[in-house]
Coordinates of C-alpha atoms in Angstrom, one line a residue:
M10 CA -17.0 -12.6 -7.8
L11 CA -19.8 -10.1 -7.6
I12 CA -19.8 -6.7 -6.1
K13 CA -22.7 -5.2 -4.2
T14 CA -22.6 -1.6 -3.0
F15 CA -24.7 -0.1 -0.2
V16 CA -25.2 3.7 -0.3
F17 CA -26.7 5.5 2.6
T18 CA -28.4 8.8 1.8
C19 CA -30.0 11.6 3.8
K20 CA -31.9 14.3 1.9
D21 CA -30.5 13.2 -1.4
H22 CA -26.9 13.4 -0.1
Q23 CA -24.7 10.4 0.3
I24 CA -23.6 10.1 3.9
G25 CA -22.4 6.5 4.0
F26 CA -21.2 3.7 1.9
A27 CA -20.1 0.1 2.1
R28 CA -19.0 -2.5 -0.5
I29 CA -19.3 -6.3 -0.5
I30 CA -17.2 -8.5 -2.8
S31 CA -18.5 -12.0 -2.7
D32 CA -19.0 -15.3 -4.6
Y33 CA -22.4 -15.5 -2.9
S34 CA -21.7 -19.0 -1.9
T35 CA -18.7 -19.2 0.4
I36 CA -17.1 -15.9 1.3
A37 CA -17.7 -12.1 1.4
Y38 CA -15.2 -9.3 1.8
L39 CA -16.6 -6.2 3.5
G40 CA -14.8 -3.1 2.6
D41 CA -14.9 0.7 2.2
V42 CA -17.4 1.1 5.0
Y43 CA -17.8 4.7 6.1
I44 CA -20.3 7.2 7.5
L45 CA -19.5 11.0 7.2
K46 CA -18.1 12.4 10.4
Q47 CA -21.0 14.7 11.1
Y48 CA -23.4 11.7 11.0
R49 CA -21.4 9.4 13.3
G50 CA -22.4 8.6 16.8
N51 CA -26.0 7.9 15.9
G52 CA -25.8 4.1 15.3
L53 CA -25.8 4.5 11.5
S54 CA -22.7 2.3 11.1
K55 CA -24.3 -0.5 13.2
W56 CA -27.5 -0.1 11.1
L57 CA -25.6 -0.3 7.8
I58 CA -23.5 -3.3 8.8
N59 CA -26.6 -5.1 10.1
E60 CA -28.5 -4.4 6.8
I61 CA -25.5 -5.8 4.9
M62 CA -25.2 -9.0 7.0
E63 CA -29.0 -9.6 6.8
H64 CA -29.1 -9.1 3.1
L65 CA -30.9 -12.1 1.5
N66 CA -28.2 -12.8 -1.1
L67 CA -25.5 -13.0 1.6
Q68 CA -27.0 -15.6 3.9
G69 CA -25.3 -19.0 4.4
L70 CA -21.7 -17.8 3.7
R71 CA -19.0 -19.7 5.4
S72 CA -16.7 -16.7 5.9
W73 CA -16.8 -12.9 6.1
I74 CA -13.5 -11.0 6.0
L75 CA -12.5 -7.3 6.4
L76 CA -9.6 -5.1 7.3
T77 CA -9.8 -2.4 9.9
D78 CA -7.6 -0.4 12.1
T79 CA -10.2 1.9 13.5
A80 CA -13.4 0.0 14.3
E81 CA -12.6 -3.3 15.8
W82 CA -15.1 -2.7 18.6
L83 CA -17.9 -2.3 16.0
Y84 CA -17.2 -5.4 14.0
K85 CA -16.8 -7.5 17.1
K86 CA -20.4 -6.8 17.9
F87 CA -21.3 -8.6 14.7
G88 CA -19.2 -11.7 15.5
F89 CA -15.9 -10.7 13.7
K90 CA -12.8 -11.9 15.5
E91 CA -9.1 -11.1 15.1
L92 CA -7.2 -13.6 12.9
P93 CA -5.9 -16.5 14.9
N94 CA -2.8 -16.6 12.7
P95 CA -2.2 -13.1 11.3
E96 CA 1.2 -14.2 10.2
F97 CA -0.4 -16.2 7.4
Y98 CA -2.1 -13.0 6.0
M99 CA -0.5 -11.9 2.7
E100 CA -1.0 -9.0 0.4
K101 CA 0.4 -7.5 -2.7
H102 CA 0.2 -3.7 -2.4
N103 CA 0.6 -1.1 -5.2
P104 CA 0.6 2.3 -3.6
N105 CA 1.1 4.0 -6.9
V106 CA -1.8 2.4 -8.8
Y107 CA -3.8 5.7 -8.9
N108 CA -1.0 7.8 -10.5
G109 CA -0.2 5.3 -13.3
M110 CA 3.0 3.9 -11.8
K111 CA 3.6 0.1 -11.5
N112 CA 5.4 -1.8 -8.8

């Protein structure tokens, strides 16, 4: 798996970010997408996602996946759909990973 990051800057300040984790042949996970609040509402999220999805190295993938609870409307514009069987989704979550504790 390879990771590609997209950083969006304005006047040498980072105002947006997105990360892709992909094998560059079958699947890509889109994560950590954000635009700072004061820059939202100007189409920057749409522009950023479009740039990612049009990236030459990410063409021909069978699947794109992401998790969101705030921007379904945005991702649907790019062809993302809700899982047909969300009950098959699984995760292993470690909420304490950043403070050195293990599950």
